[in-house]
Tab-separated table of C-alpha atoms and ligand atoms in Angstrom:
chain	number	residue	atom	x	y	z
A	78	UNK	CA	50.204	10.197	7.131
A	79	UNK	CA	46.673	8.846	6.859
A	80	UNK	CA	43.394	9.536	8.600
A	81	UNK	CA	43.552	7.573	11.851
A	82	UNK	CA	39.749	7.617	12.058
A	83	UNK	CA	39.324	6.123	8.578
A	84	UNK	CA	42.045	3.554	9.226
A	85	UNK	CA	40.198	2.389	12.320
A	86	UNK	CA	36.917	2.075	10.441
A	87	UNK	CA	38.567	0.055	7.699
A	88	UNK	CA	40.656	-2.158	9.938
A	89	UNK	CA	37.833	-3.032	12.327
A	90	UNK	CA	35.000	-4.773	10.502
A	91	UNK	CA	31.498	-4.873	11.989
A	92	UNK	CA	30.464	-7.699	14.307
A	93	UNK	CA	27.910	-8.808	11.717
A	94	UNK	CA	30.555	-9.005	8.980
A	95	UNK	CA	32.882	-10.950	11.309
A	96	UNK	CA	30.185	-13.546	11.967
A	97	UNK	CA	29.376	-13.734	8.271
A	98	UNK	CA	33.075	-14.328	7.484
A	99	UNK	CA	33.259	-16.994	10.205
A	100	UNK	CA	30.210	-18.614	8.546
A	101	UNK	CA	31.928	-18.690	5.165
A	102	UNK	CA	34.944	-20.422	6.694
A	103	UNK	CA	32.782	-22.896	8.573
A	104	UNK	CA	30.747	-23.689	5.436
A	105	UNK	CA	33.957	-24.514	3.575
A	106	UNK	CA	34.885	-26.902	6.422
A	107	UNK	CA	31.627	-28.795	7.009
A	108	UNK	CA	29.446	-27.949	3.985
A	109	UNK	CA	27.108	-25.011	3.410
A	110	UNK	CA	24.007	-27.060	4.296
A	111	UNK	CA	25.291	-27.732	7.787
A	112	UNK	CA	25.767	-24.115	8.875
A	113	UNK	CA	22.712	-22.093	9.927
A	114	UNK	CA	23.680	-18.552	9.127
A	115	UNK	CA	21.248	-15.967	10.513
A	116	UNK	CA	23.754	-13.120	10.435
A	117	UNK	CA	23.178	-10.985	7.353
A	118	UNK	CA	20.186	-9.027	6.005
A	119	UNK	CA	20.709	-10.135	2.410
A	120	UNK	CA	17.244	-10.754	0.860
A	121	UNK	CA	16.565	-14.416	0.081
A	122	UNK	CA	13.494	-13.644	-2.024
A	123	UNK	CA	14.425	-12.987	-5.647
A	124	UNK	CA	13.708	-9.641	-7.265
A	125	UNK	CA	10.324	-9.791	-9.018
A	126	UNK	CA	10.458	-11.092	-12.582
A	127	UNK	CA	9.423	-7.626	-13.784
A	128	UNK	CA	12.914	-6.375	-12.801
A	129	UNK	CA	14.579	-8.895	-15.118
A	130	UNK	CA	12.031	-8.107	-17.828
A	131	UNK	CA	12.774	-4.396	-17.468
A	132	UNK	CA	16.529	-5.032	-17.770
A	133	UNK	CA	15.989	-7.199	-20.861
A	134	UNK	CA	13.702	-4.647	-22.413
A	135	UNK	CA	16.038	-1.742	-21.659
A	136	UNK	CA	19.132	-3.475	-23.008
A	137	UNK	CA	17.252	-4.486	-26.164
A	138	UNK	CA	15.477	-1.246	-26.931
A	139	UNK	CA	17.314	1.646	-25.359
A	140	UNK	CA	20.283	3.357	-26.902
A	141	UNK	CA	23.302	1.995	-25.037
A	142	UNK	CA	24.896	5.420	-24.483
A	143	UNK	CA	21.657	6.663	-22.899
A	144	UNK	CA	21.142	3.518	-20.845
A	145	UNK	CA	24.642	3.480	-19.411
A	146	UNK	CA	25.452	7.193	-19.577
A	147	UNK	CA	25.259	9.796	-16.826
A	148	UNK	CA	21.842	11.048	-15.849
A	149	UNK	CA	21.664	14.497	-14.277
A	150	UNK	CA	23.326	14.665	-10.866
A	151	UNK	CA	20.008	14.509	-8.962
A	152	UNK	CA	18.717	11.613	-11.047
A	153	UNK	CA	16.579	10.949	-14.109
A	154	UNK	CA	13.469	13.158	-14.297
A	155	UNK	CA	11.161	10.369	-15.470
A	156	UNK	CA	12.294	8.116	-12.617
A	157	UNK	CA	11.825	10.788	-9.992
A	158	UNK	CA	8.361	11.617	-11.363
A	159	UNK	CA	7.379	7.924	-11.386
A	160	UNK	CA	8.400	7.611	-7.719
A	161	UNK	CA	6.483	10.778	-6.842
A	162	UNK	CA	3.348	9.501	-8.634
A	163	UNK	CA	3.540	6.145	-6.866
A	164	UNK	CA	3.886	7.693	-3.392
A	165	UNK	CA	1.120	10.198	-4.127
A	166	UNK	CA	-1.214	7.356	-5.101
A	167	UNK	CA	-0.377	5.299	-2.031
A	168	UNK	CA	-0.189	8.005	0.629
A	169	UNK	CA	-2.310	10.870	-0.693
A	170	UNK	CA	0.724	13.178	-0.868
A	171	UNK	CA	1.549	15.681	-3.609
A	172	UNK	CA	5.238	15.237	-4.311
A	173	UNK	CA	6.853	16.194	-7.609
A	174	UNK	CA	10.150	15.135	-9.129
A	175	UNK	CA	11.785	18.248	-7.647
A	176	UNK	CA	11.465	16.629	-4.188
A	177	UNK	CA	13.727	13.659	-5.005
A	178	UNK	CA	17.453	13.041	-5.166
A	179	UNK	CA	18.414	9.576	-6.466
A	180	UNK	CA	21.142	7.746	-4.532
A	181	UNK	CA	23.086	4.498	-4.229
A	182	UNK	CA	20.768	3.038	-1.571
A	183	UNK	CA	19.882	3.956	2.005
A	184	UNK	CA	23.474	4.159	3.225
A	185	UNK	CA	24.222	6.888	0.674
A	186	UNK	CA	20.879	8.586	1.382
A	187	UNK	CA	21.712	8.756	5.081
A	188	UNK	CA	25.301	9.962	4.645
A	189	UNK	CA	24.199	12.680	2.229
A	190	UNK	CA	21.398	13.810	4.538
A	191	UNK	CA	23.634	13.898	7.611
A	192	UNK	CA	26.266	15.832	5.667
A	193	UNK	CA	23.639	18.261	4.357
A	194	UNK	CA	22.263	19.017	7.827
A	195	UNK	CA	25.170	18.682	10.223
A	196	UNK	CA	26.989	21.682	11.621
A	197	UNK	CA	29.569	21.711	14.410
A	198	UNK	CA	28.112	20.709	17.825
A	199	UNK	CA	24.973	19.230	16.235
A	200	UNK	CA	23.472	16.180	17.881
A	201	UNK	CA	21.463	13.547	16.052
A	202	UNK	CA	19.276	11.244	18.128
A	203	UNK	CA	19.134	7.537	17.338
A	204	UNK	CA	16.906	5.010	19.085
A	205	UNK	CA	18.476	1.861	20.516
A	206	UNK	CA	18.318	-0.832	19.289
A	207	UNK	CA	19.672	0.780	16.114
A	208	UNK	CA	21.359	-0.107	12.828
A	209	UNK	CA	25.039	0.058	13.937
A	210	UNK	CA	26.192	2.017	10.876
A	211	UNK	CA	24.209	5.082	12.053
A	212	UNK	CA	26.977	5.929	14.487
A	213	UNK	CA	29.629	5.627	11.784
A	214	UNK	CA	27.625	7.693	9.281
A	215	UNK	CA	26.689	10.451	11.746
A	216	UNK	CA	30.117	10.933	13.268
A	217	UNK	CA	31.826	10.776	9.862
A	218	UNK	CA	29.649	13.657	8.701
A	219	UNK	CA	30.622	15.818	11.660
A	220	UNK	CA	27.685	15.426	14.056
A	221	UNK	CA	27.374	13.563	17.352
A	222	UNK	CA	25.050	10.554	17.694
A	223	UNK	CA	22.961	10.595	20.885
A	224	UNK	CA	21.438	7.270	21.909
A	225	UNK	CA	17.965	6.976	23.413
A	226	UNK	CA	16.862	3.539	24.612
A	227	UNK	CA	13.500	2.211	23.475
A	228	UNK	CA	11.010	0.809	25.962
A	229	UNK	CA	12.349	-2.631	26.947
A	230	UNK	CA	8.929	-4.323	26.800
A	231	UNK	CA	7.547	-2.946	23.544
A	232	UNK	CA	10.698	-1.693	21.781
A	233	UNK	CA	8.638	1.366	20.823
A	234	UNK	CA	10.150	4.816	21.461
A	235	UNK	CA	10.236	5.712	25.160
A	236	UNK	CA	8.720	9.180	24.831
A	237	UNK	CA	9.884	10.444	28.253
A	238	UNK	CA	13.465	9.481	27.570
A	239	UNK	CA	13.199	10.960	24.096
A	240	UNK	CA	11.957	14.327	25.341
A	241	UNK	CA	14.718	14.509	27.953
A	242	UNK	CA	17.399	13.796	25.339
A	243	UNK	CA	16.473	16.758	23.116
A	244	UNK	CA	18.721	19.787	23.625
A	245	UNK	CA	19.324	23.080	21.856
A	246	UNK	CA	21.937	21.196	19.802
A	247	UNK	CA	19.531	18.537	18.500
A	248	UNK	CA	19.445	18.832	14.728
A	249	UNK	CA	17.586	15.658	13.835
A	250	UNK	CA	16.257	12.325	14.979
A	251	UNK	CA	16.606	9.119	12.977
A	252	UNK	CA	13.552	6.873	12.816
A	253	UNK	CA	13.662	3.378	11.351
A	254	UNK	CA	10.302	1.618	11.089
A	255	UNK	CA	10.018	-1.313	10.359
A	256	UNK	CA	13.151	-1.622	12.406
A	257	UNK	CA	16.467	-3.314	11.985
A	258	UNK	CA	17.219	-5.140	14.330
A	259	UNK	CA	13.892	-5.496	16.189
A	260	UNK	CA	11.362	-5.829	13.344
A	261	UNK	CA	9.117	-3.430	15.289
A	262	UNK	CA	6.786	-1.088	13.400
A	263	UNK	CA	6.176	2.178	15.246
A	264	UNK	CA	2.522	2.469	16.227
A	265	UNK	CA	0.529	5.505	15.179
A	266	UNK	CA	0.278	6.522	18.863
A	267	UNK	CA	4.062	6.467	19.197
A	268	UNK	CA	4.491	8.459	15.994
A	269	UNK	CA	1.958	11.062	17.117
A	270	UNK	CA	3.582	11.298	20.552
A	271	UNK	CA	7.041	11.730	19.037
A	272	UNK	CA	5.822	14.425	16.634
A	273	UNK	CA	4.041	16.339	19.431
A	274	UNK	CA	7.280	16.435	21.413
A	275	UNK	CA	9.263	17.570	18.388
A	276	UNK	CA	6.799	20.354	17.594
A	277	UNK	CA	6.992	21.551	21.197
A	278	UNK	CA	10.781	21.464	21.181
A	279	UNK	CA	11.001	23.267	17.836
A	280	UNK	CA	8.881	26.068	19.324
A	281	UNK	CA	10.943	26.124	22.526
A	282	UNK	CA	14.298	26.382	20.706
A	283	UNK	CA	12.982	28.428	17.785
A	284	UNK	CA	14.533	26.208	15.111
A	285	UNK	CA	13.635	23.163	13.042
A	286	UNK	CA	14.384	19.680	14.311
A	287	UNK	CA	14.242	17.162	11.484
A	288	UNK	CA	13.023	13.595	11.382
A	289	UNK	CA	15.229	11.507	9.115
A	290	UNK	CA	13.082	8.525	8.281
A	291	UNK	CA	15.237	5.587	7.199
A	292	UNK	CA	12.765	3.360	5.350
A	293	UNK	CA	14.411	0.471	3.514
A	294	UNK	CA	11.848	-1.916	5.026
A	295	UNK	CA	8.760	0.261	4.453
A	296	UNK	CA	6.871	-2.365	2.415
A	297	UNK	CA	8.035	-5.385	4.420
A	298	UNK	CA	5.105	-5.752	6.826
A	299	UNK	CA	2.861	-8.693	7.571
A	300	UNK	CA	-0.746	-9.406	8.565
A	301	UNK	CA	-2.029	-6.110	7.127
A	302	UNK	CA	-0.039	-3.904	9.521
A	303	UNK	CA	0.170	-0.268	8.371
A	304	UNK	CA	3.385	1.754	8.603
A	305	UNK	CA	2.573	5.411	9.376
A	306	UNK	CA	4.095	7.519	6.565
A	307	UNK	CA	5.945	10.158	8.531
A	308	UNK	CA	5.743	13.098	6.121
A	309	UNK	CA	1.976	13.069	6.840
A	310	UNK	CA	2.553	13.582	10.554
A	311	UNK	CA	5.451	16.020	10.680
A	312	UNK	CA	6.482	18.667	8.143
A	313	UNK	CA	10.207	18.542	8.794
A	314	UNK	CA	10.563	14.930	7.677
A	315	UNK	CA	13.239	13.849	5.203
A	316	UNK	CA	12.891	10.298	3.879
A	317	UNK	CA	15.851	8.057	3.083
A	318	UNK	CA	14.693	5.136	0.973
A	319	UNK	CA	16.287	2.158	-0.712
A	320	UNK	CA	15.163	-0.614	-3.068
A	321	UNK	CA	17.664	-3.004	-1.482
A	322	UNK	CA	15.024	-4.885	0.495
A	323	UNK	CA	11.639	-4.158	-1.112
A	324	UNK	CA	12.818	-5.148	-4.604
A	325	UNK	CA	15.658	-7.402	-3.368
A	326	UNK	CA	18.314	-5.314	-5.147
A	327	UNK	CA	20.947	-4.686	-2.442
A	328	UNK	CA	23.900	-5.135	-4.799
A	329	UNK	CA	22.510	-2.762	-7.402
A	330	UNK	CA	22.711	0.217	-5.033
A	331	UNK	CA	19.637	2.282	-5.766
A	332	UNK	CA	17.448	4.483	-3.563
A	333	UNK	CA	16.519	8.103	-3.004
A	334	UNK	CA	16.204	11.032	-0.642
A	335	UNK	CA	12.808	12.703	-0.455
A	336	UNK	CA	12.691	16.323	0.753
A	337	UNK	CA	9.025	17.396	0.779
A	338	UNK	CA	8.036	21.028	0.009
A	339	UNK	CA	6.783	21.352	3.595
A	340	UNK	CA	10.284	20.998	5.051
A	341	UNK	CA	11.443	24.317	6.544
A	342	UNK	CA	13.619	26.168	4.022
A	343	UNK	CA	12.965	23.494	1.419
A	344	UNK	CA	15.021	25.233	-1.285
A	345	UNK	CA	18.049	25.535	0.993
A	346	UNK	CA	17.819	21.999	2.305
A	347	UNK	CA	17.385	20.473	-1.150
A	348	UNK	CA	20.369	22.449	-2.429
A	349	UNK	CA	22.389	21.316	0.611
A	350	UNK	CA	21.451	17.715	-0.246
A	351	UNK	CA	22.756	18.307	-3.795
A	352	UNK	CA	25.925	19.840	-2.343
A	353	UNK	CA	26.425	16.975	0.090
A	354	UNK	CA	25.908	14.455	-2.728
A	355	UNK	CA	28.480	16.341	-4.741
A	356	UNK	CA	31.006	16.561	-1.933
A	357	UNK	CA	30.687	12.844	-1.165
A	358	UNK	CA	30.890	11.869	-4.834
A	359	UNK	CA	27.307	10.549	-4.855
A	360	UNK	CA	26.069	12.157	-8.056
A	361	UNK	CA	24.111	10.334	-10.759
A	362	UNK	CA	22.953	7.098	-9.125
A	363	UNK	CA	23.411	4.010	-11.373
A	364	UNK	CA	21.577	4.930	-14.569
A	365	UNK	CA	20.289	1.543	-15.657
A	366	UNK	CA	18.853	0.896	-12.202
A	367	UNK	CA	17.119	4.261	-12.267
A	368	UNK	CA	15.402	3.232	-15.527
A	369	UNK	CA	14.485	-0.136	-14.014
A	370	UNK	CA	12.927	1.628	-11.028
A	371	UNK	CA	10.942	3.840	-13.373
A	372	UNK	CA	9.317	0.659	-14.723
A	373	UNK	CA	9.000	-1.298	-11.449
A	374	UNK	CA	8.113	1.412	-8.953
A	375	UNK	CA	5.640	0.293	-6.271
A	376	UNK	CA	6.347	-3.420	-6.673
A	377	UNK	CA	7.970	-5.822	-4.184
A	378	UNK	CA	9.427	-9.307	-4.160
A	379	UNK	CA	7.253	-12.124	-2.776
A	380	UNK	CA	7.322	-11.115	0.887
A	381	UNK	CA	4.948	-13.937	1.902
A	382	UNK	CA	8.110	-16.072	2.172
A	383	UNK	CA	9.426	-13.824	4.957
A	384	UNK	CA	6.135	-14.027	6.830
A	385	UNK	CA	6.238	-17.816	6.596
A	386	UNK	CA	9.828	-17.855	7.897
A	387	UNK	CA	8.957	-15.513	10.749
A	388	UNK	CA	6.008	-17.665	11.832
A	389	UNK	CA	8.035	-20.853	11.644
A	390	UNK	CA	10.745	-19.443	13.924
A	391	UNK	CA	8.441	-17.652	16.371
A	392	UNK	CA	6.303	-20.771	16.845
A	393	UNK	CA	9.374	-22.952	17.362
A	394	UNK	CA	10.960	-20.482	19.805
A	395	UNK	CA	7.763	-20.304	21.846
A	396	UNK	CA	7.804	-24.085	22.055
A	397	UNK	CA	11.499	-24.182	23.028
A	398	UNK	CA	11.161	-21.521	25.722
A	399	UNK	CA	13.093	-18.691	24.039
A	400	UNK	CA	11.628	-15.239	24.701
A	401	UNK	CA	10.802	-13.466	21.466
A	402	UNK	CA	8.099	-11.018	20.400
A	403	UNK	CA	6.416	-11.551	17.037
A	404	UNK	CA	7.701	-8.652	14.912
A	405	UNK	CA	5.377	-6.915	12.451
A	406	UNK	CA	7.923	-6.094	9.790
A	407	UNK	CA	11.395	-6.224	8.214
A	408	UNK	CA	13.003	-9.661	8.336
A	409	UNK	CA	14.620	-9.717	11.764
A	410	UNK	CA	13.792	-11.399	15.059
A	411	UNK	CA	15.079	-9.846	18.263
A	412	UNK	CA	15.299	-12.585	20.850
A	413	UNK	CA	16.149	-12.216	24.533
A	414	UNK	CA	19.388	-13.964	25.345
A	415	UNK	CA	18.810	-16.671	27.986
A	416	UNK	CA	21.972	-15.472	29.735
A	417	UNK	CA	22.834	-11.847	30.393
A	418	UNK	CA	25.893	-11.945	28.161
A	419	UNK	CA	24.547	-12.251	24.620
A	420	UNK	CA	28.076	-12.623	23.221
A	421	UNK	CA	28.591	-15.727	25.369
A	422	UNK	CA	25.193	-17.050	24.240
A	423	UNK	CA	26.150	-16.584	20.580
A	424	UNK	CA	29.404	-18.453	21.203
A	425	UNK	CA	27.397	-21.375	22.643
A	426	UNK	CA	25.039	-21.229	19.652
A	427	UNK	CA	28.045	-21.689	17.367
A	428	UNK	CA	28.555	-25.176	18.852
A	429	UNK	CA	25.242	-26.045	17.185
A	430	UNK	CA	26.322	-24.277	13.953
A	431	UNK	CA	23.832	-21.471	14.648
A	432	UNK	CA	25.195	-18.051	13.682
A	433	UNK	CA	23.372	-15.306	15.582
A	434	UNK	CA	24.335	-11.665	16.136
A	435	UNK	CA	24.680	-10.398	19.731
A	436	UNK	CA	22.792	-7.139	20.265
A	437	UNK	CA	25.617	-5.194	21.926
A	438	UNK	CA	26.509	-3.421	18.685
A	439	UNK	CA	22.853	-2.388	18.319
A	440	UNK	CA	23.189	-0.448	21.588
A	441	UNK	CA	20.809	-2.784	23.430
A	442	UNK	CA	22.712	-5.593	25.208
A	443	UNK	CA	21.137	-8.864	26.294
A	444	UNK	CA	19.471	-9.868	23.008
A	445	UNK	CA	20.396	-11.543	19.749
A	446	UNK	CA	19.315	-10.698	16.229
A	447	UNK	CA	18.348	-13.308	13.664
A	448	UNK	CA	17.929	-12.394	10.008
A	449	UNK	CA	15.240	-14.688	8.686
A	450	UNK	CA	15.725	-13.673	5.049
A	451	UNK	CA	17.151	-17.142	4.505
A	452	UNK	CA	15.749	-20.244	2.844
A	453	UNK	CA	12.816	-21.897	4.576
A	454	UNK	CA	14.645	-25.208	4.157
A	455	UNK	CA	17.580	-23.856	6.200
A	456	UNK	CA	15.221	-22.754	8.960
A	457	UNK	CA	13.515	-26.149	9.071
A	458	UNK	CA	16.854	-27.950	9.200
A	459	UNK	CA	18.125	-25.637	11.968
A	460	UNK	CA	15.222	-26.181	14.384
A	461	UNK	CA	16.699	-29.260	16.130
A	462	UNK	CA	19.833	-27.184	16.818
A	463	UNK	CA	17.742	-24.454	18.458
A	464	UNK	CA	15.970	-27.124	20.484
A	465	UNK	CA	19.278	-28.573	21.663
A	466	UNK	CA	20.507	-25.066	22.540
A	467	UNK	CA	17.388	-24.408	24.585
A	468	UNK	CA	17.927	-27.711	26.400
A	469	UNK	CA	21.450	-26.616	27.306
A	470	UNK	CA	19.818	-23.664	29.103
A	471	UNK	CA	17.016	-25.823	30.565
A	472	UNK	CA	14.396	-23.615	28.940
A	473	UNK	CA	11.892	-26.347	28.208
B	711	PLP	N1	19.324	1.332	7.108
B	711	PLP	C1	18.992	0.167	7.651
B	711	PLP	C2	18.111	0.171	8.846
B	711	PLP	C3	19.453	-1.039	7.111
B	711	PLP	O1	19.111	-2.196	7.687
B	711	PLP	C4	20.300	-0.994	5.988
B	711	PLP	C5	20.849	-2.230	5.405
B	711	PLP	O2	20.719	-3.315	5.882
B	711	PLP	C6	20.614	0.251	5.446
B	711	PLP	C7	20.124	1.389	6.017
B	711	PLP	C8	21.516	0.362	4.240
B	711	PLP	O3	20.788	-0.034	3.116
B	711	PLP	P1	21.373	0.002	1.639
B	711	PLP	O4	21.799	-1.374	1.293
B	711	PLP	O5	20.223	0.414	0.786
B	711	PLP	O6	22.460	0.992	1.613
């Protein structure tokens, strides 16, 4: 009668969403200020004022039918050229508008790319800890996700494990740096090592193996850390980007897919991306947001707030005896659970009104994720609760 698979996806919400819903209920009971919700990656920094200015300017000066009408299926030419120019300036690349397909954010970019590439029996490698939706997106588009655990100490890619996981069926590997949930930025050594392996394996199997670089956090890095731009290291790289985090526009659903000329069979792949967009109903990304991006390309919200939040939490956790590495990017902390069962730890944290996400659904049990894209005031108010929680575990 209906698709059993789709029913299951709809009926079973994600762990993160469940915690978020619990938080909403709890806030209604005891007041929003008394619940410390670290569950969701919803940016707390406002979009830069230039975004509002662009919207005002567009609604005042642009013909309404043009502003709100369809653009071409792949996106507005001027927007795609503006994005190409910005990346070329920043990374010394030579992209043109023909390399871009505008989308409704990274989720759409990923689904389209998986659909465009995946054939029966194809495997797509994901590195744990991973963004849980990867498994949903990959399997829904007809491929099989294959998990490879990162190095437990550094949370960088374990290159030996990676090499062993590649088979003749490997179509692509998903890379997410800065990472959700760990906040880790892949080092240049790791990137070079991964690309060497991929080049070797492409030669061995006589076929392309793609990197799908999921980059919604590309600009969210602190202390001058550089994020290696993967198209510079490996020809068969397809970039899935979103403005959800860099411009704090998650609800406006805008992003793109970048297929560089260097990708093997560029013409075919780009056409397959267009076909996948068409088949999934992802044509013509929201027009007004495309025009806003044309004006605001290359900008970010005030990310110094995230750095401040990160430092506040990391310093406090060090003092309280929680084990956490200082992440270089995104807005997540990945903390070791003081007991093996991170789900049980999160339940105990709830007693102190702390809402944390156990790492099981990220494919890397024994940790918890905290989204620190929250108000600094909430973090400051929550610290005594973390201290009390650490005392319950005798960490100090
Ligand atoms: N990829 C990662 C790693 C994410 O963390 C997210 C959202 O949190 C997405 C993709 C989806 O982003 P978007 O809101 O642009 O669809």
